[in-house]
Structures are given as structure tokens and as C-alpha cells.
Amino acid sequence: MLVSALSLPLGIVLRRSPAASPWVRWSWTVADVVPGAAPADWHELRRDGDIVEYHAATVPLEFWAADVEAYMTGLAARLPAVYVVMRRTDDADASQELEVVLATASPYEAQDYMDSGEEIVDQAPMPEGLVAVVRDFIQRHREEEPFVKRRRDKRRVDFVEDGKGDPRIRQMSDVYRAPRRAESLH
């Protein structure tokens, strides 16, 4: 039986670094993704001065047979990527000011989240092992659409003179002529 969906655990590594803006204290980026990662909740991985990397969360990376075209578009990019969708939280702890909502390999789904303006979407390079999983999923679920040649209908359209006359106006000449000036009543 062919499974039309696939779900893999994906660890999300976020990097917090000082922001260059006076209005924002920290800048957050997706540093890496870890396929098959164990569950995590803001586990600190590395620290170099003010720059800290956290294994922020492990979320399911889901693949759906209906989205095969999107995955093909993602793999055709110069550098295939995993897109991570995050939201700001009201947590006072600086290390947890973001919540990881989901990860996707579909650039179309990522674009939908970017269009809303409420979420933060960042990308990380897709590891080679994950590229192989996506390619395998595409090969199993891709269905070529058969070419259907469009046929003309047999109806004749040359009887109508387009732009000539308006059925609501009784006249033998062209409707697009200059209108006559109405005679004044002086």
C-alpha cells in the first residue's frame, strides 16, 4: 500500500545574536536543522560570547502526496532548503522569545506564511540525507498529467460582425460614429 503522507522528526537549531538595531535586542536565525532529532525544549548547544545556539524544538516535517509539485520546485532551487515558521511569544525569558510553529520543505507553504506577516519565516540548507528522502517521496508519488489536446468546437462565429451596431439602437450605420449634437431649444 502506498502511503500518501510521511512525517519525520526535525530538530530546529536557532541562533541568537545581538541585533544591529536599537529597537530590537536580539536577532534570530535558523542555524541548522537536524533530521531524526530527539524532542527538545530550548536546549543550549553552543555559546560564543553573546551568540548562542539553541536546539529550540523538534517538530514533524510532513510530506503530502498532493504537494509533490512544491517539493520538486524546492529541490530545483540552487540550494534546497527547509523553511522554519516561528512566532514571537510574550515570554519574559530572552532565550524563548520565539515559538517554532512548523518546518516545511514546500516553498509554496512557506510563501503563504510569509504573506500573512504575522509569522517569521527563515530557511536552512536541506541536509543531503533529507534531499534523498524528498527525492524518493517525489518519485513514489509523482503522477504525470496526460496531455489533452484542445479541440475546436464546430460552431461558426463568422456570421457576427463584432463592433458593428448595437441591437438596442435602430440604425444602419456604425455605432462608433461621432454623436450628433442635440439641437438647443433657444
Short mmCIF file of C-alpha atoms in Angstrom, two decimals:
data_model
loop_
_atom_site.label_atom_id
_atom_site.label_comp_id
_atom_site.label_asym_id
_atom_site.label_seq_id
_atom_site.Cartn_x
_atom_site.Cartn_y
_atom_site.Cartn_z
CA MET A 1 0.00 0.00 0.00
CA LEU A 2 1.36 3.42 -0.99
CA VAL A 3 1.39 5.90 1.88
CA SER A 4 0.37 9.39 0.73
CA ALA A 5 1.96 11.16 3.68
CA LEU A 6 5.27 10.97 5.50
CA SER A 7 6.32 12.55 8.80
CA LEU A 8 9.87 12.85 10.14
CA PRO A 9 11.05 14.50 13.37
CA LEU A 10 13.18 17.54 12.59
CA GLY A 11 15.24 19.39 15.19
CA ILE A 12 15.39 23.16 14.76
CA VAL A 13 18.60 24.94 15.82
CA LEU A 14 18.15 28.69 16.31
CA ARG A 15 21.00 31.19 16.64
CA ARG A 16 20.53 34.26 18.83
CA SER A 17 22.95 37.12 18.24
CA PRO A 18 22.93 40.80 19.23
CA ALA A 19 20.85 42.88 16.83
CA ALA A 20 22.24 45.88 14.99
CA SER A 21 19.01 47.77 15.66
CA PRO A 22 18.42 49.94 18.75
CA TRP A 23 14.75 48.79 18.81
CA VAL A 24 15.40 45.04 18.84
CA ARG A 25 17.70 43.38 21.35
CA TRP A 26 18.30 40.04 19.57
CA SER A 27 18.48 38.79 16.01
CA TRP A 28 17.25 35.23 15.45
CA THR A 29 18.16 32.96 12.54
CA VAL A 30 17.79 29.27 11.80
CA ALA A 31 21.32 27.92 12.12
CA ASP A 32 20.63 24.30 11.22
CA VAL A 33 18.08 21.52 11.04
CA VAL A 34 18.70 18.03 12.43
CA PRO A 35 16.69 15.17 10.85
CA GLY A 36 15.65 12.48 13.34
CA ALA A 37 16.38 14.65 16.40
CA ALA A 38 15.04 13.79 19.83
CA PRO A 39 12.48 16.10 21.46
CA ALA A 40 14.00 19.32 22.83
CA ASP A 41 12.88 22.49 24.54
CA TRP A 42 15.44 25.29 24.17
CA HIS A 43 18.48 23.16 24.96
CA GLU A 44 21.65 25.30 24.70
CA LEU A 45 24.13 23.78 22.25
CA ARG A 46 26.87 26.42 21.83
CA ARG A 47 27.85 29.76 23.28
CA ASP A 48 30.40 32.19 21.88
CA GLY A 49 30.15 35.46 23.77
CA ASP A 50 26.69 36.88 23.12
CA ILE A 51 25.99 34.45 20.28
CA VAL A 52 24.09 31.37 21.46
CA GLU A 53 22.71 28.41 19.53
CA TYR A 54 19.71 26.52 20.90
CA HIS A 55 18.05 23.28 19.93
CA ALA A 56 14.76 25.15 20.23
CA ALA A 57 12.30 22.42 19.29
CA THR A 58 11.73 19.23 17.39
CA VAL A 59 8.76 19.45 15.03
CA PRO A 60 7.36 16.99 12.50
CA LEU A 61 8.43 17.61 8.91
CA GLU A 62 5.45 16.38 6.93
CA PHE A 63 5.26 15.45 3.28
CA TRP A 64 1.97 15.13 1.40
CA ALA A 65 1.40 13.50 -1.99
CA ALA A 66 -0.72 16.47 -3.07
CA ASP A 67 2.28 18.80 -2.62
CA VAL A 68 4.75 16.90 -4.84
CA GLU A 69 4.98 19.80 -7.30
CA ALA A 70 6.01 22.15 -4.47
CA TYR A 71 8.72 19.75 -3.29
CA MET A 72 10.03 19.49 -6.86
CA THR A 73 10.22 23.29 -7.02
CA GLY A 74 12.11 23.34 -3.73
CA LEU A 75 14.65 20.76 -4.88
CA ALA A 76 15.16 22.62 -8.17
CA ALA A 77 16.46 25.65 -6.26
CA ARG A 78 20.18 26.37 -6.33
CA LEU A 79 20.32 25.37 -2.65
CA PRO A 80 17.37 23.22 -1.46
CA ALA A 81 16.08 24.49 1.87
CA VAL A 82 13.88 23.65 4.82
CA TYR A 83 11.66 26.56 5.81
CA VAL A 84 11.00 27.16 9.50
CA VAL A 85 7.95 29.14 10.63
CA MET A 86 8.19 30.92 14.00
CA ARG A 87 6.04 33.28 16.09
CA ARG A 88 7.00 35.77 18.76
CA THR A 89 5.91 34.89 22.30
CA ASP A 90 5.28 37.07 25.31
CA ASP A 91 7.77 35.08 27.40
CA ALA A 92 9.97 37.31 29.56
CA ASP A 93 12.89 34.87 29.24
CA ALA A 94 15.07 36.22 26.41
CA SER A 95 16.08 32.73 25.26
CA GLN A 96 12.48 31.76 24.48
CA GLU A 97 11.03 34.79 22.73
CA LEU A 98 10.20 32.65 19.67
CA GLU A 99 7.95 29.64 19.27
CA VAL A 100 8.71 27.21 16.44
CA VAL A 101 5.39 26.54 14.72
CA LEU A 102 6.39 24.20 11.90
CA ALA A 103 9.00 23.18 9.37
CA THR A 104 8.26 22.52 5.71
CA ALA A 105 10.08 21.56 2.53
CA SER A 106 7.44 23.34 0.44
CA PRO A 107 8.40 26.83 -0.74
CA TYR A 108 4.71 27.41 -1.57
CA GLU A 109 3.63 26.78 2.04
CA ALA A 110 6.46 28.97 3.32
CA GLN A 111 5.32 31.77 1.00
CA ASP A 112 1.80 31.51 2.41
CA TYR A 113 3.16 32.11 5.92
CA MET A 114 5.35 34.98 4.70
CA ASP A 115 2.34 36.65 3.10
CA SER A 116 0.43 36.75 6.39
CA GLY A 117 3.06 38.97 8.03
CA GLU A 118 2.35 37.52 11.46
CA GLU A 119 4.96 34.78 11.39
CA ILE A 120 8.71 34.85 10.93
CA VAL A 121 9.94 32.51 8.20
CA ASP A 122 13.60 31.60 7.85
CA GLN A 123 15.33 28.86 5.93
CA ALA A 124 18.21 26.49 6.48
CA PRO A 125 20.04 24.40 3.89
CA MET A 126 18.47 20.96 3.49
CA PRO A 127 20.89 18.20 4.57
CA GLU A 128 21.86 15.72 1.82
CA GLY A 129 20.12 12.82 3.59
CA LEU A 130 16.89 14.80 3.69
CA VAL A 131 17.27 15.72 -0.01
CA ALA A 132 17.39 11.97 -0.75
CA VAL A 133 14.21 11.38 1.30
CA VAL A 134 12.39 14.16 -0.56
CA ARG A 135 13.53 12.84 -3.97
CA ASP A 136 12.35 9.35 -3.04
CA PHE A 137 8.98 10.71 -1.90
CA ILE A 138 8.60 12.64 -5.17
CA GLN A 139 9.43 9.57 -7.27
CA ARG A 140 6.86 7.44 -5.42
CA HIS A 141 4.03 10.00 -5.60
CA ARG A 142 4.55 11.97 -8.80
CA GLU A 143 1.80 11.49 -11.32
CA GLU A 144 2.30 12.85 -14.81
CA GLU A 145 -0.76 14.68 -16.08
CA PRO A 146 -1.70 13.35 -19.50
CA PHE A 147 -1.63 15.86 -22.32
CA VAL A 148 -5.11 16.61 -23.58
CA LYS A 149 -5.27 18.31 -26.93
CA ARG A 150 -7.86 21.04 -27.02
CA ARG A 151 -10.34 20.66 -29.84
CA ARG A 152 -12.15 23.47 -31.56
CA ASP A 153 -15.88 23.44 -31.46
CA LYS A 154 -17.72 23.28 -34.77
CA ARG A 155 -19.73 26.44 -34.16
CA ARG A 156 -19.30 29.14 -36.79
CA VAL A 157 -18.54 32.58 -35.44
CA ASP A 158 -18.00 34.43 -38.69
CA PHE A 159 -21.66 35.44 -39.00
CA VAL A 160 -21.38 38.15 -36.35
CA GLU A 161 -19.78 41.47 -37.18
CA ASP A 162 -18.09 42.45 -33.94
CA GLY A 163 -18.22 46.17 -33.17
CA LYS A 164 -20.84 46.86 -35.79
CA GLY A 165 -24.14 48.02 -34.49
CA ASP A 166 -25.91 47.72 -31.20
CA PRO A 167 -29.19 45.78 -31.21
CA ARG A 168 -30.75 48.40 -28.94
CA ILE A 169 -30.18 51.22 -31.45
CA ARG A 170 -32.09 51.24 -34.75
CA GLN A 171 -29.69 52.45 -37.40
CA MET A 172 -27.93 51.05 -40.41
CA SER A 173 -24.56 52.73 -39.87
CA ASP A 174 -21.71 52.10 -37.45
CA VAL A 175 -22.43 52.70 -33.76
CA TYR A 176 -18.95 54.13 -33.22
CA ARG A 177 -19.50 57.25 -35.30
CA ALA A 178 -19.38 60.66 -33.65
CA PRO A 179 -22.66 61.55 -31.94
CA ARG A 180 -24.78 64.35 -33.34
CA ARG A 181 -25.16 67.44 -31.28
CA ALA A 182 -28.64 67.84 -29.81
CA GLU A 183 -30.40 70.93 -31.10
CA SER A 184 -30.84 73.58 -28.44
CA LEU A 185 -34.25 74.99 -27.62
CA HIS A 186 -33.29 78.73 -27.56
#
